Tab-separated table of C-alpha atoms in Angstrom:
chain	number	residue	atom	x	y	z
A	744	MET	CA	7.179	7.067	25.515
A	745	ALA	CA	8.748	4.165	23.536
A	746	ASP	CA	5.889	4.003	21.012
A	747	LYS	CA	6.538	7.506	19.652
A	748	ASN	CA	9.445	8.741	17.564
A	749	ASN	CA	11.138	12.132	17.936
A	750	ASP	CA	8.444	13.937	15.897
A	751	ASN	CA	5.769	12.695	18.309
A	752	LYS	CA	4.345	10.457	15.574
A	753	MET	CA	3.124	6.909	16.045
A	754	SER	CA	5.715	4.188	15.413
A	755	ARG	CA	5.124	1.441	12.866
A	756	GLU	CA	4.949	-1.074	15.673
A	757	GLU	CA	2.247	0.877	17.498
A	758	ALA	CA	0.291	1.519	14.273
A	759	GLY	CA	0.438	-2.192	13.432
A	760	ARG	CA	-0.700	-3.193	16.889
A	761	LEU	CA	-3.633	-0.771	16.808
A	762	GLY	CA	-4.580	-1.889	13.296
A	763	GLY	CA	-4.484	-5.513	14.344
A	764	GLU	CA	-6.693	-4.816	17.344
A	765	ALA	CA	-9.179	-2.905	15.164
A	766	THR	CA	-9.277	-5.796	12.672
A	767	SER	CA	-9.798	-8.280	15.474
A	768	ASN	CA	-12.659	-6.211	16.881
A	769	SER	CA	-14.411	-5.751	13.537
A	770	HIS	CA	-14.146	-9.279	12.094
A	771	GLY	CA	-15.410	-12.587	13.363
A	772	GLN	CA	-14.091	-16.131	13.320
A	773	GLU	CA	-15.174	-16.673	9.707
A	774	PHE	CA	-12.812	-13.911	8.531
A	775	TYR	CA	-9.817	-15.598	10.143
A	776	GLU	CA	-10.876	-19.013	8.848
A	777	GLU	CA	-11.088	-17.621	5.304
A	778	ILE	CA	-7.689	-15.915	5.372
A	779	GLY	CA	-6.179	-19.015	6.952
A	780	GLN	CA	-7.608	-21.148	4.151
A	781	LYS	CA	-6.203	-18.756	1.524
A	782	GLY	CA	-2.812	-18.777	3.228
A	783	GLY	CA	-2.773	-22.562	3.308
A	784	GLU	CA	-3.617	-22.740	-0.376
A	785	ALA	CA	-0.876	-20.227	-1.258
A	786	THR	CA	1.654	-22.150	0.827
A	787	SER	CA	0.664	-25.370	-0.890
A	788	GLN	CA	1.171	-23.785	-4.324
A	789	ASN	CA	4.577	-22.315	-3.391
A	790	HIS	CA	6.129	-25.337	-1.661
A	791	GLY	CA	6.621	-28.978	-2.554
A	792	SER	CA	6.180	-32.136	-0.517
A	793	GLU	CA	9.694	-31.765	0.955
A	794	PHE	CA	8.545	-28.594	2.737
A	795	TYR	CA	5.685	-30.410	4.438
A	796	GLU	CA	7.899	-33.385	5.310
A	797	GLU	CA	10.411	-31.026	6.951
A	798	ILE	CA	7.877	-29.073	9.011
A	799	GLY	CA	6.100	-32.302	9.957
A	800	SER	CA	9.380	-33.733	11.168
A	801	LYS	CA	10.134	-30.586	13.169
A	802	GLY	CA	6.649	-30.666	14.680
A	803	GLY	CA	7.146	-34.283	15.673
A	804	GLU	CA	10.483	-33.445	17.281
A	805	ASN	CA	8.901	-30.642	19.318
A	806	SER	CA	5.962	-32.716	20.501
A	807	ASN	CA	8.250	-35.544	21.634
A	808	SER	CA	10.808	-33.339	23.370
A	809	GLY	CA	9.241	-33.343	26.795
A	810	GLY	CA	6.955	-30.370	26.533
A	811	ASN	CA	8.899	-27.113	26.459
A	812	ASN	CA	6.704	-25.212	24.044
A	813	SER	CA	8.438	-21.902	23.418
A	814	GLY	CA	5.668	-20.693	21.099
A	815	GLY	CA	3.974	-18.441	23.628
A	816	ASN	CA	1.210	-18.466	26.178
A	817	ASN	CA	-1.151	-21.158	25.034
A	818	SER	CA	-2.910	-23.511	27.364
A	819	GLY	CA	-3.603	-26.217	24.776
A	820	GLY	CA	-0.199	-27.918	24.791
A	821	ASN	CA	1.473	-27.400	21.427
A	822	LYS	CA	-1.688	-26.168	19.705
A	823	MET	CA	-1.547	-22.560	18.551
A	824	SER	CA	-4.583	-20.293	18.999
A	825	ARG	CA	-6.228	-18.743	15.936
A	826	GLU	CA	-5.189	-15.302	17.138
A	827	GLU	CA	-1.535	-16.328	17.517
A	828	ALA	CA	-1.552	-18.059	14.119
A	829	GLY	CA	-2.989	-14.976	12.465
A	830	ARG	CA	-0.425	-12.747	14.152
A	831	LYS	CA	2.490	-14.948	13.132
A	832	GLY	CA	1.154	-15.352	9.610
A	833	GLY	CA	0.751	-11.614	9.261
A	834	GLN	CA	4.349	-11.044	10.322
A	835	ASN	CA	5.545	-13.008	7.303
A	836	SER	CA	3.087	-11.837	4.660
A	837	SER	CA	5.000	-9.784	2.142
A	838	GLY	CA	3.194	-10.958	-0.989
A	839	GLY	CA	6.012	-13.204	-2.117
A	840	ASN	CA	7.828	-16.408	-1.391
A	841	ASN	CA	9.171	-16.190	2.160
A	842	SER	CA	12.003	-18.662	2.145
């Protein structure tokens, strides 16, 4: 089984997936809204206006490119679901400046 290492222990990937599912099952929408708000505030404190200009420009380029959204399986055009945003945000959360 690919999710187990040689000692028959759970891999980090499998443990993370199970932990994420447990969190999703035990918390409601308000939890994700609150952590999203905190993440937005932290990003705002760590980055200047150039950062937002750059990501805004990239977002504009993607939305005008004819519609190939490589961000995953979302049915709302280029809009990311809360679950996908939380997953992607969690991948990068290391407690520091991720540049």
